[in-house]
Coordinates of C-alpha atoms in Angstrom, one line a residue:
Chain L
M879 CA 105.3 53.3 135.5
I880 CA 109.0 54.0 135.1
G881 CA 111.8 52.7 137.2
R882 CA 110.8 52.9 140.9
S883 CA 107.9 55.2 141.7
P884 CA 108.8 58.1 143.9
R885 CA 107.4 57.5 147.4
W886 CA 106.6 61.2 148.0
A887 CA 104.0 61.2 145.2
V888 CA 102.2 58.3 146.9
Y889 CA 102.3 60.0 150.3
I890 CA 101.0 63.3 149.1
M891 CA 98.2 61.6 147.2
A892 CA 97.3 59.5 150.2
V893 CA 96.9 62.7 152.3
V894 CA 94.9 64.4 149.7
G895 CA 92.7 61.3 149.2
F896 CA 91.8 61.2 152.9
I897 CA 91.1 64.9 153.1
W898 CA 88.9 64.5 150.1
I899 CA 86.6 62.0 151.6
I900 CA 86.1 63.7 155.0
P901 CA 82.7 65.1 153.9
I902 CA 81.6 61.6 152.9
I903 CA 82.9 60.0 156.1
G904 CA 81.1 62.7 158.0
I905 CA 77.6 61.8 156.9
V906 CA 78.3 58.1 157.2
V907 CA 79.4 58.5 160.8
M908 CA 76.5 60.9 161.6
S909 CA 74.1 58.3 160.3
I910 CA 75.3 55.5 162.6
R911 CA 75.8 57.4 165.8
P912 CA 73.0 58.7 168.1
M913 CA 72.2 62.3 167.7
S914 CA 73.0 62.9 171.4
E915 CA 76.7 62.1 170.7
T916 CA 77.1 64.0 167.4
M917 CA 75.3 67.2 168.6
L918 CA 78.6 69.0 168.7
G919 CA 80.3 67.2 165.8
W920 CA 80.4 63.7 164.4
W921 CA 84.1 63.4 165.0
R922 CA 84.0 63.8 168.8
L923 CA 85.1 60.7 170.7
D924 CA 83.7 61.6 174.2
E925 CA 81.6 58.5 174.0
V926 CA 81.1 56.3 171.0
S927 CA 78.2 54.0 170.3
F928 CA 76.6 52.6 167.3
T929 CA 73.0 52.6 166.3
L930 CA 70.9 52.0 163.3
S931 CA 67.8 53.9 164.6
A932 CA 68.2 56.7 162.1
W933 CA 68.2 54.1 159.3
K934 CA 65.0 52.7 160.6
R935 CA 63.2 55.9 161.4
V936 CA 64.0 57.8 158.3
W937 CA 61.7 55.7 156.0
G938 CA 58.7 56.8 158.0
E939 CA 59.6 60.4 158.8
Y940 CA 60.7 61.5 155.4
E941 CA 58.8 59.0 153.3
L942 CA 62.0 57.9 151.7
G943 CA 60.5 54.7 150.4
N944 CA 58.1 56.6 148.1
A945 CA 60.8 59.0 147.1
F946 CA 63.2 56.1 146.2
W947 CA 60.5 54.5 144.2
S948 CA 59.6 57.6 142.2
T949 CA 63.3 58.4 141.6
A950 CA 63.9 54.9 140.3
R951 CA 60.8 55.1 138.1
L952 CA 61.7 58.5 136.7
A953 CA 65.4 57.6 136.0
G954 CA 64.4 54.1 134.7
I955 CA 61.8 55.4 132.2
S956 CA 64.1 58.2 130.9
T957 CA 67.0 55.8 130.6
V958 CA 65.0 53.1 128.7
L959 CA 63.5 55.7 126.3
T960 CA 66.9 57.2 125.6
M961 CA 68.5 53.8 125.0
L962 CA 65.7 52.9 122.6
M963 CA 65.6 56.0 120.5
T964 CA 69.2 57.0 120.4
P965 CA 70.7 54.0 118.4
A966 CA 68.0 54.3 115.7
A967 CA 68.7 57.9 115.1
A968 CA 72.5 57.5 115.3
Y969 CA 72.3 54.7 112.7
A970 CA 70.1 56.8 110.4
F971 CA 72.5 59.8 110.7
H972 CA 75.5 57.7 110.1
F973 CA 74.6 55.2 107.4
L974 CA 71.5 56.5 105.6
K975 CA 71.1 59.4 103.3
F976 CA 68.3 61.9 103.5
R977 CA 67.6 65.5 103.1
F978 CA 68.9 67.9 105.8
R979 CA 70.8 65.1 107.4
R980 CA 73.9 67.2 108.0
L981 CA 72.0 70.2 109.2
L982 CA 69.9 68.2 111.6
L983 CA 72.9 66.4 113.0
I984 CA 74.8 69.7 113.6
I985 CA 71.8 71.2 115.4
I986 CA 71.2 68.2 117.6
I987 CA 74.8 67.5 118.7
N988 CA 75.6 71.1 119.4
A989 CA 72.5 71.5 121.6
F990 CA 74.6 69.9 124.4
V991 CA 75.9 73.4 125.3
L992 CA 72.4 74.7 126.1
P993 CA 71.9 75.2 129.9
Q994 CA 68.8 73.6 131.2
Q995 CA 67.7 76.9 132.5
V996 CA 66.6 77.7 128.9
V997 CA 63.8 75.1 129.0
I998 CA 62.4 76.0 132.4
I999 CA 60.1 78.9 131.6
P1000 CA 58.6 77.7 128.3
L1001 CA 58.1 74.2 129.4
F1002 CA 56.6 75.4 132.7
R1003 CA 54.0 77.4 130.7
L1004 CA 53.4 74.6 128.3
W1005 CA 52.9 71.9 131.0
R1006 CA 50.7 74.3 133.0
D1007 CA 48.5 75.0 129.9
L1008 CA 48.3 71.3 129.1
G1009 CA 47.5 70.4 132.7
M1010 CA 50.7 68.3 132.9
I1011 CA 52.3 69.7 136.0
D1012 CA 52.8 66.9 138.5
N1013 CA 52.7 64.4 135.6
I1014 CA 55.8 62.3 135.4
A1015 CA 55.9 63.0 131.6
A1016 CA 56.6 66.6 132.4
V1017 CA 60.1 65.6 133.6
V1018 CA 60.7 62.6 131.4
I1019 CA 60.1 64.3 128.1
P1020 CA 62.7 67.1 128.6
Y1021 CA 65.2 64.6 130.1
V1022 CA 65.0 62.3 127.0
G1023 CA 64.8 65.2 124.6
M1024 CA 67.9 67.0 126.0
S1025 CA 69.9 63.8 126.2
F1026 CA 70.0 63.3 122.4
A1027 CA 72.6 66.0 122.1
W1028 CA 75.3 63.9 123.7
S1029 CA 73.8 60.4 123.4
I1030 CA 73.5 60.5 119.6
F1031 CA 77.0 61.9 119.4
L1032 CA 78.4 59.0 121.5
V1033 CA 76.7 56.3 119.5
K1034 CA 77.4 57.8 116.1
N1035 CA 81.1 58.2 117.2
F1036 CA 81.1 54.5 117.9
L1037 CA 79.6 53.7 114.5
E1038 CA 82.4 55.5 112.8
D1039 CA 84.6 52.4 113.4
F1040 CA 81.8 50.0 112.5
P1041 CA 82.9 47.7 109.6
K1042 CA 81.2 49.0 106.5
E1043 CA 81.6 45.6 104.8
L1044 CA 79.0 44.2 107.3
I1045 CA 76.4 46.8 106.2
E1046 CA 77.2 46.2 102.5
A1047 CA 77.0 42.4 102.9
S1048 CA 73.6 42.6 104.5
R1049 CA 72.4 44.9 101.8
I1050 CA 73.5 42.5 99.1
D1051 CA 71.7 39.7 101.0
G1052 CA 68.6 41.7 100.6
C1053 CA 68.1 43.5 103.9
G1054 CA 66.4 46.8 103.8
P1055 CA 67.8 49.7 105.9
I1056 CA 65.6 48.9 108.9
S1057 CA 66.4 45.2 109.0
T1058 CA 70.1 46.0 108.5
F1059 CA 69.8 48.1 111.6
R1060 CA 67.8 45.5 113.5
H1061 CA 70.0 42.5 112.7
V1062 CA 73.4 43.8 112.0
V1063 CA 74.0 47.2 113.7
L1064 CA 72.0 46.9 116.9
P1065 CA 73.5 43.6 118.2
N1066 CA 77.0 45.0 117.6
A1067 CA 76.5 48.4 119.2
L1068 CA 75.4 47.3 122.7
S1069 CA 78.5 48.8 124.4
P1070 CA 77.9 52.5 123.5
I1071 CA 74.2 52.0 124.0
F1072 CA 74.8 50.9 127.6
A1073 CA 77.3 53.7 128.1
V1074 CA 74.6 56.1 127.1
G1075 CA 72.2 54.4 129.4
I1076 CA 74.5 54.7 132.4
L1077 CA 75.1 58.4 131.8
Q1078 CA 71.4 59.1 131.4
F1079 CA 70.6 57.1 134.5
L1080 CA 73.1 59.1 136.6
W1081 CA 71.9 62.4 135.2
T1082 CA 68.2 61.7 135.8
W1083 CA 68.7 60.1 139.2
N1084 CA 70.5 63.2 140.5
A1085 CA 68.4 65.8 138.9
L1086 CA 67.0 68.5 141.2
L1087 CA 65.7 71.5 139.2
L1088 CA 63.1 70.1 136.8
P1089 CA 61.4 67.7 139.2
M1090 CA 61.4 70.5 141.8
L1091 CA 59.5 72.8 139.4
Y1092 CA 57.3 70.4 137.5
L1093 CA 56.3 67.8 140.1
R1094 CA 54.2 68.3 143.2
N1095 CA 53.5 64.9 144.8
D1096 CA 55.7 62.1 143.8
L1097 CA 59.0 63.9 144.6
P1098 CA 62.3 62.2 143.8
L1099 CA 65.1 61.8 146.4
P1100 CA 67.2 64.9 145.6
V1101 CA 64.1 67.2 145.9
V1102 CA 63.1 65.6 149.2
L1103 CA 66.7 65.9 150.5
A1104 CA 66.9 69.6 149.3
S1105 CA 63.7 70.4 151.2
V1106 CA 64.7 68.8 154.5
S1107 CA 68.2 70.1 154.4
G1108 CA 67.1 73.6 153.7
S1109 CA 64.7 73.7 156.7
Y1110 CA 65.5 74.2 160.3
D1111 CA 64.8 70.6 161.0
P1112 CA 67.5 69.5 163.5
N1113 CA 67.4 65.8 162.6
W1114 CA 71.0 65.6 161.3
D1115 CA 71.1 61.8 161.7
L1116 CA 68.0 61.4 159.6
K1117 CA 69.2 63.8 157.0
A1118 CA 72.5 62.0 156.8
V1119 CA 70.7 58.7 156.1
A1120 CA 68.6 60.4 153.4
A1121 CA 71.7 61.9 151.8
I1122 CA 73.4 58.5 151.8
I1123 CA 70.4 56.8 150.2
T1124 CA 70.0 59.5 147.6
T1125 CA 73.6 59.2 146.4
S1126 CA 74.3 55.5 147.0
V1127 CA 72.8 54.1 143.8
P1128 CA 74.5 56.6 141.4
L1129 CA 77.7 56.5 143.4
V1130 CA 78.0 52.7 143.2
I1131 CA 77.2 52.8 139.5
F1132 CA 79.7 55.6 139.0
M1133 CA 82.5 53.8 140.7
I1134 CA 81.9 50.5 138.9
F1135 CA 81.9 52.1 135.5
Q1136 CA 84.5 54.8 136.1
R1137 CA 86.9 52.9 133.8
Q1138 CA 84.4 53.4 130.9
F1139 CA 84.4 57.1 131.6
A1140 CA 88.2 57.2 131.2
A1141 CA 88.0 55.0 128.1
G1142 CA 85.2 57.0 126.5
S1143 CA 86.9 60.3 127.1
Q1144 CA 90.3 59.1 125.8
V1145 CA 90.8 58.9 122.1
N1146 CA 93.0 56.2 120.6
S1147 CA 94.4 55.3 124.0
G1148 CA 95.7 51.8 123.7
G1149 CA 94.2 50.8 127.0
K1150 CA 97.5 50.4 128.8
E1151 CA 97.9 50.6 132.5
Chain P
M538 CA 72.0 69.3 139.5
G539 CA 74.8 71.3 137.9
Q540 CA 73.9 70.3 134.5
S541 CA 75.4 66.9 135.1
A542 CA 74.5 65.8 131.6
A543 CA 77.3 67.9 130.3
K544 CA 79.4 67.0 133.3
Y545 CA 79.2 63.3 132.8
A546 CA 78.8 63.1 129.1
A547 CA 80.6 65.9 127.5
G548 CA 83.9 64.5 128.7
A549 CA 83.3 61.4 126.8
A550 CA 81.6 63.0 123.8
L551 CA 83.9 66.0 123.2
S552 CA 87.2 64.4 122.6
G553 CA 85.7 62.0 120.1
R554 CA 86.2 64.6 117.5
D555 CA 89.9 63.7 117.1
R556 CA 89.1 60.3 115.8
G557 CA 91.0 61.0 112.7
E558 CA 90.7 59.4 109.3
R559 CA 88.1 61.9 108.2
G560 CA 89.3 61.9 104.6
I561 CA 89.3 58.2 104.3
D562 CA 85.9 57.8 105.8
L563 CA 84.4 60.5 103.6
A564 CA 85.8 58.8 100.5
A565 CA 84.4 55.4 101.6
H566 CA 80.9 56.8 101.8
S567 CA 78.9 55.6 98.9
R568 CA 76.9 57.9 96.6
P569 CA 73.8 59.4 98.2
R570 CA 71.1 56.7 98.3
L571 CA 68.0 58.8 98.8
R572 CA 65.8 55.7 98.5
D573 CA 66.8 55.1 102.1
A574 CA 65.1 58.4 103.1
P575 CA 61.7 57.0 104.2
A576 CA 63.4 54.5 106.5
A577 CA 65.7 57.1 107.8
W578 CA 62.8 59.5 108.6
L579 CA 61.0 56.7 110.3
L580 CA 64.0 56.1 112.6
I581 CA 64.6 59.7 113.5
I582 CA 61.1 61.0 113.8
P583 CA 60.6 60.1 117.5
V584 CA 63.9 61.8 118.2
L585 CA 63.1 64.9 116.3
L586 CA 59.7 65.1 118.0
L587 CA 61.1 65.0 121.5
F588 CA 64.0 67.1 120.6
S589 CA 61.7 69.8 119.2
V590 CA 59.5 69.8 122.3
S591 CA 62.3 69.9 124.8
V592 CA 65.0 71.9 123.1
V593 CA 64.0 73.8 119.9
Y594 CA 60.6 75.1 121.2
P595 CA 61.9 76.2 124.6
L596 CA 64.9 77.9 122.9
F597 CA 62.7 80.1 120.6
E598 CA 60.0 80.5 123.2
T599 CA 62.6 81.8 125.7
L600 CA 63.8 84.3 123.1
R601 CA 60.3 85.4 122.4
L602 CA 59.2 85.6 126.1
S603 CA 62.2 87.7 126.9
L604 CA 60.5 90.5 124.9
F605 CA 57.4 90.5 127.0
D606 CA 56.5 91.6 130.5
I607 CA 54.8 88.6 132.1
R608 CA 53.8 88.5 135.7
G609 CA 52.0 85.4 136.8
L610 CA 48.8 84.8 135.0
A611 CA 48.3 88.4 133.7
P612 CA 48.2 88.8 129.9
P613 CA 51.7 89.3 128.5
E614 CA 52.6 92.8 127.5
Y615 CA 55.1 93.4 124.7
V616 CA 58.0 95.5 125.9
G617 CA 60.7 94.9 123.2
F618 CA 64.1 95.0 124.8
G619 CA 62.7 96.6 127.9
N620 CA 63.5 93.6 130.0
Y621 CA 67.2 93.7 128.9
V622 CA 67.4 97.4 129.6
Q623 CA 65.9 96.9 133.0
L624 CA 68.2 93.9 133.6
F625 CA 71.3 95.8 133.1
A626 CA 70.0 98.8 135.1
D627 CA 69.2 96.4 138.0
P628 CA 72.0 96.6 140.5
A629 CA 71.1 93.1 141.7
F630 CA 71.7 91.7 138.2
R631 CA 75.0 93.7 137.8
N632 CA 76.1 92.2 141.0
T633 CA 75.0 88.8 139.7
I634 CA 77.3 89.1 136.7
S635 CA 80.3 89.8 138.8
T636 CA 79.3 86.9 141.1
T637 CA 78.9 84.6 138.1
L638 CA 82.3 85.6 136.8
I639 CA 84.1 85.1 140.1
F640 CA 82.4 81.8 140.8
T641 CA 82.8 80.4 137.3
L642 CA 86.4 81.4 136.8
A643 CA 87.6 80.6 140.4
T644 CA 85.9 77.2 140.5
T645 CA 87.2 76.2 137.0
A646 CA 90.7 77.5 137.6
I647 CA 91.1 75.9 141.0
S648 CA 89.6 72.6 140.2
V649 CA 91.6 72.2 136.9
V650 CA 94.9 73.1 138.6
I651 CA 94.3 70.7 141.5
G652 CA 93.0 68.0 139.2
W653 CA 96.0 68.3 136.9
T654 CA 98.5 68.3 139.7
L655 CA 97.0 65.2 141.2
A656 CA 97.0 63.5 137.9
M657 CA 100.7 64.2 137.5
L658 CA 101.4 62.9 141.0
C659 CA 99.4 59.8 140.3
S660 CA 101.2 59.2 137.0
F661 CA 104.4 58.5 138.9
A662 CA 102.8 55.6 140.7
P663 CA 99.6 54.6 139.0
R664 CA 99.1 51.3 140.8
Q665 CA 99.9 52.5 144.4
T666 CA 97.8 55.6 144.1
L667 CA 94.7 53.9 142.7
P668 CA 92.7 53.8 146.0
F669 CA 93.5 57.5 146.6
R670 CA 92.5 58.4 143.1
L671 CA 89.2 56.7 143.7
M672 CA 88.7 58.7 146.8
V673 CA 89.1 62.0 145.0
F674 CA 87.0 60.7 142.1
A675 CA 84.2 59.6 144.5
A676 CA 83.5 63.2 145.2
F677 CA 82.8 63.8 141.6
G678 CA 80.3 60.9 141.7
V679 CA 78.3 62.3 144.7
S680 CA 75.2 64.0 143.5
E681 CA 75.3 67.8 143.9
T682 CA 72.4 67.9 146.2
V683 CA 74.1 65.5 148.6
S684 CA 77.5 67.3 148.4
G685 CA 75.7 70.5 149.2
F686 CA 74.3 68.8 152.3
M687 CA 77.8 67.5 153.3
W688 CA 79.2 71.0 153.0
I689 CA 76.5 72.4 155.2
G690 CA 77.8 70.0 157.8
I691 CA 81.3 71.5 157.4
L692 CA 80.4 75.1 157.1
R693 CA 77.7 75.3 159.8
P694 CA 77.9 78.4 161.9
D695 CA 78.0 76.6 165.3
E696 CA 80.7 74.6 166.9
A697 CA 79.3 71.4 165.3
G698 CA 80.6 72.7 162.0
L699 CA 83.8 70.9 161.1
L700 CA 85.7 74.0 159.9
N701 CA 84.8 76.0 163.0
S702 CA 85.8 73.3 165.3
V703 CA 89.1 72.8 163.5
I704 CA 89.9 76.5 164.0
G705 CA 88.5 76.1 167.5
I706 CA 91.5 73.9 168.3
F707 CA 93.7 76.9 168.0
S708 CA 91.3 79.6 169.3
P709 CA 88.8 77.9 171.6
G710 CA 85.2 78.9 171.2
F711 CA 85.6 80.1 167.7
S712 CA 82.4 80.2 165.6
Y713 CA 81.7 82.0 162.4
A714 CA 78.8 81.8 159.9
W715 CA 80.8 81.0 156.8
L716 CA 77.7 80.8 154.6
G717 CA 75.8 83.5 156.4
D718 CA 78.3 86.3 155.9
E719 CA 78.4 88.2 152.6
T720 CA 82.2 88.3 152.6
T721 CA 82.8 84.5 152.9
A722 CA 79.7 83.0 151.4
L723 CA 80.9 83.1 147.8
G724 CA 84.3 81.7 148.8
A725 CA 82.7 78.9 150.8
L726 CA 80.5 78.1 147.8
I727 CA 83.6 78.0 145.5
V728 CA 85.3 75.6 147.8
A729 CA 82.3 73.3 147.9
A730 CA 81.9 73.4 144.1
T731 CA 85.6 72.8 143.6
W732 CA 85.5 69.7 145.9
S733 CA 83.3 67.8 143.5
A734 CA 84.7 69.4 140.3
V735 CA 88.3 68.1 140.7
G736 CA 87.5 64.5 139.7
L737 CA 87.0 65.2 136.0
P738 CA 90.3 67.1 135.2
M739 CA 92.1 64.5 137.3
L740 CA 90.6 61.7 135.3
L741 CA 91.1 63.3 131.9
C742 CA 94.7 64.3 132.5
F743 CA 95.6 61.0 134.1
A744 CA 94.1 59.2 131.1
S745 CA 96.1 61.4 128.7
V746 CA 99.4 60.6 130.5
Q747 CA 98.5 56.9 130.6
A748 CA 98.1 57.0 126.8
I749 CA 101.8 58.2 126.4
P750 CA 103.7 55.2 125.0
R751 CA 105.7 53.5 127.7
S752 CA 108.8 53.5 125.5
V753 CA 108.9 57.3 125.5
L754 CA 108.9 57.5 129.3
E755 CA 111.4 54.6 129.6
A756 CA 113.8 56.2 127.2
A757 CA 113.7 59.4 129.1
Y758 CA 114.3 57.5 132.3
M759 CA 117.2 55.6 130.8
D760 CA 118.7 58.9 129.7
G761 CA 118.8 59.9 133.3
A762 CA 115.9 62.3 133.5
K763 CA 114.6 62.9 137.0
P764 CA 110.9 62.4 137.8
V765 CA 110.4 66.1 138.0
S766 CA 111.8 66.8 134.6
I767 CA 109.9 63.9 133.0
M768 CA 106.8 65.5 134.4
R769 CA 107.8 69.0 133.2
H770 CA 108.9 68.0 129.7
I771 CA 106.9 65.0 128.8
M772 CA 103.8 64.4 131.0
M773 CA 102.6 68.0 131.2
P774 CA 102.7 68.9 127.5
L775 CA 101.2 65.6 126.5
S776 CA 98.3 65.9 129.0
L777 CA 97.3 69.3 127.5
P778 CA 94.4 67.9 125.5
G779 CA 92.9 66.5 128.7
V780 CA 93.3 69.9 130.4
R781 CA 91.6 71.7 127.5
V782 CA 88.5 69.4 127.6
A783 CA 88.4 69.7 131.4
I784 CA 88.5 73.5 131.3
F785 CA 85.7 73.6 128.8
I786 CA 83.4 71.2 130.7
N787 CA 84.1 72.7 134.1
L788 CA 83.5 76.2 132.7
L789 CA 80.2 75.3 131.3
G790 CA 79.2 73.4 134.5
A791 CA 80.1 76.3 136.8
L792 CA 78.4 78.8 134.6
R793 CA 75.1 77.0 134.8
A794 CA 75.5 76.0 138.4
F795 CA 72.2 75.7 140.3
D796 CA 71.9 72.8 142.7
I797 CA 74.8 73.5 144.9
I798 CA 73.8 77.2 145.3
Y799 CA 70.2 76.3 146.0
I800 CA 71.2 73.9 148.8
L801 CA 74.1 75.9 150.4
T802 CA 73.0 79.5 150.3
G803 CA 69.8 79.9 148.3
G804 CA 71.5 82.8 146.6
G805 CA 71.9 84.7 149.9
P806 CA 72.9 86.3 152.1
V807 CA 71.5 89.4 150.4
R808 CA 71.9 87.8 147.0
A809 CA 75.7 87.7 147.4
T810 CA 75.9 84.2 145.9
E811 CA 73.5 84.5 143.0
T812 CA 74.9 83.5 139.7
I813 CA 72.9 84.1 136.5
G814 CA 71.8 80.5 136.5
Y815 CA 70.2 81.1 139.9
F816 CA 69.0 84.6 139.3
M817 CA 66.7 83.4 136.5
Y818 CA 65.3 80.7 138.7
R819 CA 64.6 83.2 141.4
E820 CA 63.0 85.9 139.2
S821 CA 60.9 83.6 137.1
M822 CA 60.0 80.8 139.5
T823 CA 59.7 82.5 142.8
Q824 CA 58.9 86.1 141.8
F825 CA 56.9 84.9 138.7
K826 CA 58.5 87.5 136.5
L827 CA 58.7 85.1 133.6
G828 CA 59.7 87.6 130.9
Y829 CA 62.4 89.1 133.1
G830 CA 63.7 85.6 134.0
A831 CA 63.7 84.7 130.3
A832 CA 65.8 87.7 129.5
A833 CA 68.3 86.6 132.2
T834 CA 68.3 83.1 130.6
V835 CA 69.2 84.7 127.2
V836 CA 72.1 86.5 128.8
L837 CA 73.3 83.1 130.3
L838 CA 72.8 81.5 126.9
I839 CA 74.9 84.1 125.2
A840 CA 77.7 83.5 127.8
V841 CA 77.5 79.8 127.3
L842 CA 77.6 80.2 123.5
V843 CA 80.6 82.5 123.6
I844 CA 82.6 79.9 125.7
S845 CA 81.5 77.1 123.4
I846 CA 82.3 78.6 120.0
P847 CA 85.6 76.8 119.6
A848 CA 84.1 73.5 120.6
I849 CA 81.1 74.0 118.4
A850 CA 83.3 74.9 115.5
Q851 CA 85.3 71.7 116.0
R852 CA 82.2 69.5 116.4
T853 CA 80.5 71.0 113.4
A854 CA 83.5 70.4 111.2
G855 CA 83.5 66.8 112.4
A856 CA 79.8 66.2 111.7
K857 CA 79.6 64.4 108.4

């Protein structure tokens, strides 16, 4: 950054970095070594061999395939719904005039502070009365509904820099509000829409509480992992594989898009390295 | 999961408020065109419907239910503020409040301090420290359920627990149930929660420092400022906005914590690690005292609102 970079800063950071990933290394090593060797700790080097048996057995013993599929379905549906509904609402809130616009907007964007514990009891009673427990909609509806608080805010924030001339030009050319949205705003607002999609995907993929309470059969990965890691099931190698599979998809997405997190969280940063 | 929506999104969303040019933007807005209203309603109706079902209705229903005594399927009985009176007379809940305070404040303070420090270190050598920054940041990306599982591996009571065996190097045969003992369980939980919470403050503060114009830092360097004084007088003050946002998000996240507690301790031993967010789950979903749990939720809600008032005021002012 300036002059020569002090070496000690790099060394300290290197040590911290390696300490930080010890828990991650732990489960990776546990998943590829036989249980007999890692019984007393994955780091022991008395004898070292490599096996993929846990990776093969886990699909049958914990039904990870099903869980993977239901997680993907749950996160996928919620993400698509959020990505479809958010831009329309953000556009309406930003460019159109209607009664209660400001009031509704304030209510929606401030709802992001609500803890999800607030929805648990009322929705549990509602789903039970409607016979919707164990229906995927019981989880998807609150996920999408709760996401609007931040997703609308993100997209609307982006629209603040949207060139107004484009909107006016399309109006003069005879576009109604909806076709202006469809042909002018939507094609030019893809980046915040995808950012919203990524966030929603991560959130719903990792969710534990709502699926645990509202679903019975098609359980997603975090719930399956929570149930096996809480039990006195000694299969540490299998659990390690299950943990890696649970977190691999979101972690990869997270690391690929981490620059966007920084960019999105930083205002007016000129994007300099 | 520890309310990851806020964790992931609020960082991005919150700081947007500074976007400036409010006045200009307001002036540029044309006169109200209420003829757009039908189209606008058409576009927002789906959002309003889902939002009402999953936020507005539960909010009011929770407030209402907190005034009833509901046990399982029995007909609800109106008790007024009885649940709240009972709640604050309940030693378990009073214990929960102090646990919540300790857990929330400690997790937030430790993670923000570490994250900020690391961000300062990295700012001296952004390119060389990139891989190490990613390592710390990876922990933030690991889902809470999985990080809970990883920490069980470290804190296990037998010699296969990493912590026990590291201590075992110095005193052979050492074993201690970190999560099973009332005195250390909360501390262990805080360490585990902090591990994943450091990524966000680091990211936010680092980004703030990166946004400082190069010329400022170069000028300071030319004037003979040492790295430490550049850090003290330029980088630290200018990264404060990042620190503020990080404190806010980590506070909210820790206050609502659920997943990591569920996995690591399940609130035990003897309810020593129950925060309010977990207490309500236990009372309502495992003991089926729905009204009582709802009252605990309202207490949590009030705590969250108190913390969020500054942010809400800012966002509300920004909503045009």
